[in-house]
XYZ file of C-alpha atoms in Angstrom:
598
model
C 0.007 0.188 0.021
C 1.587 3.462 -0.973
C 1.245 6.911 0.105
C 0.211 9.636 -2.359
C 2.792 12.380 -2.439
C 3.763 15.100 -5.195
C 6.517 12.725 -6.391
C 4.915 9.240 -6.444
C 3.243 8.019 -9.891
C 0.173 9.836 -10.541
C -3.382 8.609 -10.451
C -4.876 9.433 -13.398
C -8.204 7.158 -14.209
C -8.296 8.752 -17.767
C -5.113 7.376 -18.443
C -5.346 5.105 -21.688
C -5.337 1.389 -20.767
C -2.510 -0.440 -21.797
C -3.441 -2.573 -24.684
C -3.841 -6.328 -24.496
C -1.543 -7.698 -27.362
C 1.266 -5.283 -26.879
C 1.554 -6.925 -23.431
C 1.344 -10.432 -24.593
C 3.883 -9.663 -27.428
C 6.399 -8.700 -24.810
C 5.909 -11.529 -22.680
C 6.350 -13.959 -25.819
C 10.263 -13.936 -25.691
C 10.215 -15.070 -22.302
C 7.525 -18.012 -22.810
C 9.534 -18.737 -26.319
C 12.550 -19.616 -24.181
C 10.685 -22.737 -23.446
C 9.514 -23.360 -27.171
C 9.334 -27.098 -26.707
C 7.017 -27.110 -24.117
C 4.973 -24.680 -25.412
C 4.392 -26.256 -28.605
C 3.761 -29.477 -26.647
C 1.187 -27.541 -24.234
C -0.404 -26.308 -27.119
C -0.996 -29.583 -28.837
C -2.674 -31.127 -25.676
C -4.858 -28.133 -25.522
C -6.313 -28.879 -28.960
C -6.272 -32.406 -28.039
C -8.251 -31.825 -24.813
C -10.831 -29.893 -26.919
C -11.405 -31.828 -29.614
C -12.096 -34.822 -27.134
C -14.491 -32.500 -24.998
C -16.636 -31.267 -28.398
C -16.729 -35.102 -29.504
C -18.067 -36.301 -26.170
C -21.867 -34.796 -26.962
C -21.544 -36.025 -30.637
C -20.971 -39.707 -29.297
C -23.462 -39.154 -26.834
C -26.150 -38.037 -29.239
C -25.502 -41.324 -31.097
C -26.004 -43.424 -27.991
C -29.314 -41.740 -27.476
C -30.416 -42.348 -31.198
C -29.166 -45.946 -30.830
C -31.066 -46.807 -27.966
C -34.296 -45.605 -29.704
C -36.619 -48.698 -30.955
C -35.582 -50.873 -33.690
C -31.766 -50.200 -33.236
C -29.399 -53.109 -32.192
C -28.846 -53.076 -28.739
C -26.146 -55.556 -28.303
C -23.152 -53.889 -30.326
C -23.242 -50.212 -31.147
C -24.211 -48.732 -27.978
C -21.611 -50.962 -26.376
C -18.808 -49.619 -28.629
C -20.055 -46.056 -28.480
C -20.243 -46.014 -24.375
C -16.519 -47.123 -24.440
C -15.716 -44.183 -26.937
C -17.585 -41.901 -24.680
C -15.814 -42.860 -21.829
C -12.245 -42.897 -23.728
C -13.028 -39.197 -24.934
C -13.943 -37.868 -21.028
C -10.749 -39.321 -19.921
C -8.957 -38.235 -23.020
C -10.183 -34.551 -22.254
C -9.068 -34.790 -18.591
C -5.658 -36.482 -19.386
C -4.657 -34.215 -22.329
C -5.579 -30.909 -19.811
C -3.582 -32.172 -16.865
C -0.382 -33.143 -19.507
C -1.026 -29.083 -20.636
C -0.663 -28.044 -17.055
C 2.411 -30.043 -16.318
C 4.187 -29.319 -19.300
C 3.415 -25.312 -18.887
C 3.902 -25.112 -15.411
C 7.341 -24.523 -15.477
C 7.271 -21.927 -18.404
C 5.019 -19.915 -16.365
C 7.043 -19.886 -13.409
C 10.276 -19.388 -14.906
C 8.465 -16.337 -16.867
C 7.567 -14.781 -14.154
C 11.146 -15.575 -12.424
C 12.684 -13.714 -15.420
C 10.690 -10.805 -15.500
C 10.575 -10.245 -11.847
C 14.486 -10.209 -12.095
C 14.441 -8.297 -15.067
C 12.515 -5.081 -12.895
C 14.662 -5.796 -10.093
C 17.926 -5.327 -11.941
C 16.228 -2.450 -13.678
C 15.500 -0.761 -10.607
C 19.137 -0.930 -9.270
C 20.209 0.379 -12.595
C 18.103 3.494 -12.474
C 19.612 6.900 -11.115
C 19.684 8.051 -7.428
C 17.313 10.449 -8.466
C 14.564 8.095 -9.189
C 14.827 6.340 -6.020
C 14.723 9.687 -3.745
C 11.755 10.810 -5.969
C 9.946 7.536 -5.051
C 8.763 5.560 -1.938
C 10.041 2.187 -1.183
C 6.666 0.777 -0.163
C 4.823 1.771 -2.901
C 7.412 0.373 -5.373
C 7.528 -3.259 -3.403
C 3.661 -3.308 -3.573
C 3.767 -2.566 -7.330
C 6.310 -5.367 -8.172
C 4.913 -7.853 -5.913
C 1.261 -6.960 -7.380
C 2.863 -6.879 -10.961
C 4.495 -10.244 -10.768
C 1.316 -12.036 -9.384
C -0.763 -10.437 -12.051
C 1.667 -11.392 -14.537
C 1.323 -15.113 -13.639
C -2.529 -14.590 -13.783
C -2.082 -13.058 -17.406
C -0.213 -15.972 -18.753
C -2.535 -18.261 -17.305
C -5.889 -16.458 -17.847
C -4.461 -16.090 -21.935
C -3.126 -19.610 -22.677
C -5.130 -21.730 -20.066
C -8.572 -20.156 -20.429
C -9.037 -17.665 -23.738
C -7.500 -19.973 -26.294
C -9.100 -23.243 -25.016
C -12.604 -21.384 -25.372
C -11.818 -19.999 -28.483
C -11.081 -23.356 -30.052
C -13.924 -24.617 -28.363
C -16.503 -21.992 -29.531
C -14.899 -22.572 -32.973
C -15.413 -26.467 -32.710
C -18.899 -26.049 -31.670
C -19.919 -23.587 -34.562
C -18.759 -25.639 -36.957
C -20.836 -28.704 -36.058
C -23.673 -26.348 -35.642
C -23.135 -24.751 -39.237
C -22.654 -28.453 -40.744
C -25.365 -30.357 -39.125
C -28.333 -27.712 -38.485
C -30.520 -25.503 -39.502
C -28.740 -22.067 -39.622
C -30.804 -20.154 -36.920
C -28.997 -22.288 -34.147
C -25.880 -20.446 -35.738
C -27.315 -17.158 -35.871
C -28.403 -17.288 -32.069
C -25.250 -18.918 -30.914
C -23.415 -15.778 -32.796
C -25.879 -12.810 -31.777
C -25.317 -14.042 -28.252
C -21.792 -14.394 -28.505
C -21.516 -10.777 -29.933
C -23.829 -9.503 -27.549
C -22.260 -11.179 -24.327
C -18.601 -9.875 -25.672
C -19.837 -6.640 -26.495
C -21.416 -5.736 -22.921
C -18.330 -7.714 -20.891
C -16.016 -5.538 -23.107
C -17.991 -2.330 -22.354
C -18.570 -2.714 -18.949
C -15.054 -3.861 -17.774
C -13.705 -1.009 -19.480
C -15.929 1.372 -17.460
C -14.595 -0.655 -14.530
C -10.864 0.044 -15.101
C -11.088 3.484 -13.694
C -12.750 1.947 -10.236
C -10.225 -0.813 -10.296
C -7.193 1.370 -10.832
C -8.643 3.476 -7.767
C -8.520 0.367 -5.788
C -5.045 -0.192 -6.370
C -3.955 3.520 -5.891
C -5.379 3.351 -2.423
C -4.298 -0.074 -1.714
C -0.660 1.382 -2.227
C -1.384 4.478 -0.312
C -2.450 2.625 2.690
C 0.340 0.212 2.303
C 3.132 2.928 2.113
C 1.925 4.939 4.747
C 1.932 2.061 6.980
C 5.614 1.233 5.957
C 7.056 4.852 6.529
C 5.074 4.991 9.944
C 6.971 1.758 11.294
C 10.142 2.851 9.775
C 9.738 5.682 11.420
C 8.998 3.680 14.841
C 11.255 5.975 17.205
C 10.139 9.441 15.817
C 6.406 8.411 16.413
C 7.303 7.307 19.831
C 9.448 10.459 20.593
C 6.263 12.772 19.689
C 3.746 10.296 21.289
C 2.052 10.236 17.705
C 0.775 6.565 17.532
C -2.813 7.778 17.374
C -1.993 10.717 15.061
C -0.618 7.784 12.772
C -3.397 5.341 13.066
C -5.886 8.202 12.068
C -3.698 8.839 8.935
C -3.669 4.977 7.917
C -7.389 4.612 8.614
C -7.748 7.472 6.179
C -6.486 5.524 4.003
C -8.259 2.692 4.770
C -11.314 4.345 4.527
C -10.687 5.689 0.846
C -9.537 1.899 -0.012
C -12.920 0.574 1.454
C -14.861 2.586 -0.531
C -13.333 2.267 -3.568
C -13.492 -1.770 -3.060
C -16.889 -1.602 -2.303
C -17.768 0.625 -5.452
C -15.464 -2.122 -7.366
C -17.687 -5.078 -6.027
C -21.191 -3.365 -6.901
C -20.065 -2.644 -10.354
C -18.966 -6.481 -10.657
C -22.030 -7.802 -9.366
C -23.887 -5.636 -12.212
C -21.635 -7.105 -14.673
C -22.504 -10.747 -13.654
C -26.123 -10.175 -13.663
C -25.963 -8.454 -17.460
C -24.042 -11.652 -18.470
C -26.359 -14.101 -16.861
C -29.323 -12.396 -18.713
C -27.725 -12.540 -21.692
C -26.857 -16.059 -21.238
C -30.140 -17.208 -20.247
C -31.883 -15.234 -23.213
C -29.409 -17.267 -25.816
C -30.371 -20.791 -23.968
C -33.946 -20.397 -24.125
C -34.132 -19.319 -27.526
C -31.967 -22.497 -28.696
C -34.022 -24.737 -26.713
C -37.041 -23.302 -28.249
C -35.849 -23.884 -31.798
C -34.618 -27.484 -30.885
C -37.816 -28.498 -29.087
C -39.774 -27.282 -32.330
C -37.397 -29.127 -34.458
C -38.242 -32.196 -32.347
C -42.103 -31.691 -32.748
C -41.633 -31.099 -36.263
C -39.734 -34.444 -36.861
C -36.993 -32.670 -38.475
C -34.519 -33.282 -35.422
C -34.412 -36.303 -33.271
C -34.416 -36.757 -29.434
C -30.462 -37.254 -29.849
C -30.285 -34.039 -31.551
C -32.189 -32.046 -28.751
C -29.339 -33.778 -26.059
C -26.705 -32.772 -28.478
C -27.931 -29.060 -28.493
C -28.334 -29.103 -25.016
C -25.024 -30.458 -24.046
C -23.515 -28.116 -26.782
C -25.146 -25.234 -25.377
C -23.761 -26.167 -21.974
C -20.477 -26.404 -23.343
C -20.697 -23.258 -25.177
C -22.214 -20.977 -22.526
C -20.290 -22.488 -19.464
C -16.751 -21.663 -21.034
C -18.288 -18.373 -22.402
C -19.542 -17.603 -18.831
C -16.170 -18.042 -17.853
C -14.371 -16.195 -20.559
C -16.395 -13.078 -19.165
C -14.859 -13.716 -15.926
C -11.139 -14.106 -17.557
C -11.460 -11.186 -19.468
C -12.167 -9.159 -16.267
C -9.352 -10.845 -14.432
C -7.097 -10.197 -17.550
C -8.410 -6.397 -17.159
C -7.653 -6.008 -13.865
C -3.982 -8.088 -14.028
C -3.347 -5.227 -16.824
C -4.260 -2.592 -14.328
C -2.406 -4.039 -11.762
C 0.950 -4.480 -13.820
C 0.644 -1.052 -15.148
C 2.874 0.367 -12.640
C 5.653 -2.210 -13.219
C 5.638 -2.107 -16.799
C 6.256 1.684 -16.206
C 8.974 0.828 -13.709
C 10.531 -1.368 -16.435
C 10.212 1.369 -19.121
C 11.543 4.159 -16.613
C 14.353 5.797 -18.720
C 17.772 5.454 -16.863
C 19.296 9.248 -16.432
C 22.734 7.741 -16.179
C 23.650 5.117 -18.565
C 26.950 3.236 -20.244
C 27.714 4.704 -23.224
C 28.145 2.871 -26.312
C 31.646 1.293 -26.528
C 32.300 2.210 -22.591
C 35.499 0.280 -21.478
C 36.236 -1.062 -18.277
C 38.436 1.365 -15.739
C 41.370 -0.995 -15.420
C 42.668 -1.676 -11.801
C 45.802 0.275 -10.503
C 46.481 3.747 -9.143
C 44.276 6.517 -10.513
C 44.521 10.404 -10.295
C 41.311 12.068 -10.092
C 40.396 15.454 -11.837
C 37.740 17.544 -11.568
C 37.677 19.967 -14.756
C 35.539 22.852 -14.717
C 32.729 20.470 -13.113
C 29.269 22.307 -12.751
C 26.278 20.387 -11.630
C 22.850 21.103 -10.113
C 20.102 18.795 -8.656
C 17.715 21.465 -9.977
C 18.433 23.842 -12.951
C 17.255 26.671 -10.895
C 19.719 25.848 -8.105
C 23.079 25.183 -8.999
C 25.185 23.412 -6.480
C 28.660 23.495 -7.896
C 30.455 26.002 -10.099
C 33.268 25.378 -12.497
C 34.979 23.595 -9.922
C 38.545 22.309 -10.786
C 41.283 20.295 -8.610
C 43.107 16.958 -9.065
C 44.074 14.393 -6.574
C 47.221 12.785 -7.386
C 47.258 9.055 -7.799
C 48.026 7.958 -4.041
C 47.620 11.335 -2.625
C 45.087 12.555 0.060
C 43.029 15.655 -0.831
C 40.448 16.626 2.268
C 37.295 18.932 1.141
C 35.908 21.116 4.059
C 33.091 23.664 4.439
C 30.024 24.259 5.698
C 26.813 22.207 5.423
C 25.042 22.796 1.946
C 28.444 24.029 0.541
C 28.502 20.964 -1.672
C 30.976 18.497 -0.567
C 28.976 15.465 -0.482
C 27.729 16.149 -3.932
C 31.321 15.291 -4.944
C 31.442 11.558 -4.097
C 27.926 11.181 -5.627
C 29.503 12.475 -9.113
C 32.694 10.418 -8.627
C 30.125 7.073 -8.128
C 28.349 8.561 -11.395
C 24.849 8.500 -9.239
C 24.635 11.792 -11.441
C 26.474 13.123 -14.110
C 28.067 16.521 -14.164
C 25.913 19.235 -15.496
C 29.313 21.045 -17.140
C 33.001 19.974 -17.326
C 34.319 16.530 -16.584
C 35.958 14.207 -13.918
C 38.580 12.453 -15.311
C 40.231 9.365 -13.872
C 44.076 9.170 -15.318
C 42.743 11.775 -18.116
C 40.016 10.019 -19.141
C 36.503 11.075 -18.819
C 34.623 8.636 -16.610
C 31.567 8.765 -18.753
C 33.771 6.430 -21.022
C 34.136 4.051 -18.609
C 31.249 1.054 -17.490
C 29.665 2.233 -14.023
C 30.297 -1.258 -12.907
C 33.901 -1.372 -13.331
C 33.836 2.470 -12.293
C 32.376 1.581 -9.067
C 34.520 -1.357 -8.674
C 37.312 1.208 -8.213
C 35.940 3.213 -5.363
C 35.412 2.566 -1.916
C 33.232 4.764 0.672
C 32.488 5.332 4.189
C 29.418 7.200 4.243
C 28.354 10.066 6.402
C 24.782 7.949 7.039
C 25.541 4.214 7.345
C 22.559 2.045 6.272
C 22.979 -1.588 7.109
C 21.199 -4.634 5.861
C 18.893 -6.586 8.300
C 21.331 -9.441 8.929
C 24.150 -10.450 10.383
C 27.487 -8.256 11.404
C 29.481 -10.780 9.469
C 27.085 -10.304 6.276
C 27.169 -6.477 6.488
C 31.008 -6.588 6.699
C 31.321 -9.402 4.162
C 28.929 -7.037 1.534
C 32.115 -5.174 0.787
C 33.612 -8.039 -1.102
C 31.433 -10.943 -0.772
C 33.939 -13.191 -1.982
C 35.959 -12.392 0.921
C 36.948 -15.243 3.119
C 35.966 -15.209 6.889
C 39.728 -14.414 7.744
C 39.610 -11.459 5.519
C 36.529 -10.267 7.095
C 37.615 -10.744 10.474
C 40.844 -8.699 9.573
C 38.756 -5.808 8.179
C 36.744 -5.630 11.846
C 40.018 -5.708 13.462
C 40.951 -2.709 11.360
C 38.061 -0.715 12.092
C 38.329 -1.578 15.863
C 35.158 -3.623 15.672
C 36.550 -6.888 17.005
C 36.505 -6.070 21.028
C 32.858 -4.863 20.530
C 31.887 -8.109 18.784
C 33.702 -10.461 21.165
C 31.155 -9.079 23.907
C 28.406 -9.911 21.800
C 26.740 -13.340 22.837
C 26.515 -14.098 19.038
C 29.461 -12.462 17.841
C 29.649 -11.980 14.299
C 26.251 -13.602 13.895
C 24.560 -11.048 15.725
C 21.655 -9.878 13.686
C 21.668 -5.685 13.310
C 18.054 -4.910 12.832
C 16.105 -3.093 10.167
C 18.636 -0.452 8.952
C 21.234 -1.272 11.694
C 18.795 0.201 14.118
C 20.571 -2.602 16.938
C 23.864 -0.624 16.567
C 24.604 2.910 17.773
C 25.805 4.972 15.212
C 29.529 4.699 16.353
C 28.861 0.972 15.968
C 27.373 1.584 12.589
C 30.194 3.976 11.271
C 32.830 1.095 12.281
C 31.048 -1.470 10.230
C 31.054 0.845 7.303
C 34.708 1.437 7.898
C 35.454 -2.455 7.953
C 33.378 -2.975 4.762
C 35.494 -0.045 2.561
C 38.537 -1.831 4.124
C 37.428 -5.102 2.762
C 36.661 -3.757 -0.671
C 40.408 -2.867 -1.039
C 39.529 -0.198 -3.794
C 41.905 2.053 -5.482
C 39.807 5.013 -4.189
C 38.633 5.829 -0.964
C 36.079 8.341 -0.016
C 35.461 9.017 3.588
C 32.302 11.148 3.854
C 32.404 12.444 7.512
C 33.523 8.954 8.356
C 34.264 9.304 12.074
C 31.056 11.853 12.636
C 29.614 9.373 14.736
C 32.336 8.300 16.832
C 33.591 9.581 20.375
C 37.230 11.202 20.551
C 38.788 8.315 21.732
C 37.371 5.950 19.216
C 37.878 8.387 16.404
C 41.874 8.612 17.319
C 42.020 5.124 17.374
C 40.284 4.389 14.051
C 42.114 7.447 12.411
C 45.365 5.952 12.505
C 43.531 3.072 10.829
C 42.150 5.344 8.161
C 45.414 6.816 7.465
C 46.933 3.589 7.139
C 44.285 2.261 4.693
C 44.556 5.171 2.414
C 48.394 5.356 2.159
C 49.017 4.590 -1.576
C 45.514 5.121 -2.311
C 43.915 8.197 -3.978
C 41.757 9.704 -1.341
C 39.295 12.180 -0.899
C 38.086 12.868 2.613
C 34.874 14.968 3.187
C 34.894 16.327 6.535
C 33.521 18.945 9.190
C 35.861 18.115 11.733
C 39.001 19.659 10.905
C 40.994 17.650 13.260
C 40.561 14.839 11.093
C 42.197 16.255 7.983
C 45.540 17.915 9.416
C 47.531 15.404 7.531
C 45.955 15.937 4.231
C 48.347 16.507 1.316
C 45.908 19.399 0.276
C 42.795 20.779 1.903
C 40.024 22.223 -0.074
C 37.746 24.916 1.462
C 34.536 24.923 -0.103
C 31.888 27.562 0.057
C 28.567 27.724 -2.158
C 30.182 25.326 -4.596
C 33.471 27.285 -5.065
C 36.687 26.667 -3.751
C 37.468 29.716 -2.001
C 40.918 28.359 -0.215
C 43.496 25.809 -0.873
C 46.465 24.373 0.876
C 48.301 22.549 3.764
C 46.766 22.888 7.209
C 49.491 25.093 8.387
C 49.549 27.068 4.929
C 45.687 27.603 5.611
C 46.085 28.787 9.247
C 48.835 31.036 8.282
C 46.315 32.942 5.963
C 44.296 33.540 8.654
C 41.105 32.976 5.993
C 37.987 31.112 6.393
C 39.545 27.881 7.254
C 41.244 29.687 10.252
C 38.265 30.926 11.367
C 36.515 27.293 11.499
C 39.348 25.794 13.241
C 39.497 28.547 15.896
C 35.716 27.903 16.132
C 36.138 24.361 16.721
C 38.908 24.573 18.881
C 36.754 26.554 21.379
C 33.980 23.945 21.248
C 36.084 21.518 21.941
C 37.843 23.226 24.716
C 37.058 21.651 28.553
């Protein structure tokens, strides 16, 4: 259930519905990957329907064979055996079809879900900042389920029903008065027309049910994720009222959906009843006039049941397909979401080894109306450490996002060893960079898993060594479950300093050519910071390192310090040089020294 926001996918009941056949064609490659099973399943489908239509024909002959004057010893016995075999054959071919196609359906769903998952990871950071996780999760869950329904209803229901209707009509045309065919076709046309018209009318209602369902789901997830904040402000009742407002809207939309569904069902049954009555009246008249036998009357009745039962089911299937298409609209929208940052054609891998970083007249803006960086130009020679300091909002953390290509620069270029990073594949680029972010978010798994995430193929000994380097080993040794301790949702079971040290261990385990410390020790106490600072300096030795810091005591040993203000470098130099200038850096230093004084 997903909350509305100005950044959510909009609810627009008037939006054109996604056509059925293009959607089915987009599924075709996934199905055709199992073409052998698909063809075999289709042959079983045809066999089942031939047997189903043949059953009433044999039954007619049995009825007529039992009429006075017929031989009772051979003909009915043979027909009865054939009747039983055809009924069994219909069930046999149907079950074989199910067995053959089961793997096709499940593997197709798996492939599509994986493709959407990969695509979401390939989208830019901007996309994820503008979407709500609860809503996306619900869209994927509902979409994958509906894709399974779409495949099943189309290939298990629509196609078999169309084949059966075609076979029944062929028998009626060949064997009986054209009136039977005309009544049947008229009933079909009216039924299909009514079903399509009313189902399309219900699309907007169904979409509203989905929108309100997503709204309530995201409201609940957002509130539960922010559990502590809700408790801090004693807002449990407030959150419950907001959630109930979304649930109320969902309940009203779902009620309207059920009412219109009942109206659709009633109309369909009325059309079927009229069609059956007209057909039976015509058949009964034929028997009384002598143009049809009792067997013919039974045959027509059986055909009517065979025809209208799947036709009735076809109406249900059509409704489900339209609803499934509505359900997967959001997932297809996610799948077709364009990549803001994509690998260029012919992009090459960034080769391992020392890297010089050059910000060449870089300009950048998240919003064109509010530039963040202005013609920023500096170099980080391979193996050197550069620190960037400055007030909040100066654009310091943006540098890390640009290096990772979460965004592309608006002007200028970022170069590694003289080559624009846009010419490298994003995968190889990010493999070369390690980061300790300011806000560390951990997976709801064990400490070992979260450290090993820096390099999943690392051995246990390497993970333990990284933990020791980040001063984590003594803390973990005090835990009853040690490295198998689960950290909770987003790492909430750990303190800020403990999460920071896990992030440091993870970055050290990755062993990258480039290191970024984005306020890496901001959540640590002074004693722990001093201990870890030694390890960070050791880790940075020989690597190209960018330190983004607020606490100036952590950057005193940098090869060069850049003072950033409003996206521009206003001062640069080593620590002692900047103090001697008595400028912005010296003022920041004096303020921090005063704040830290006992």
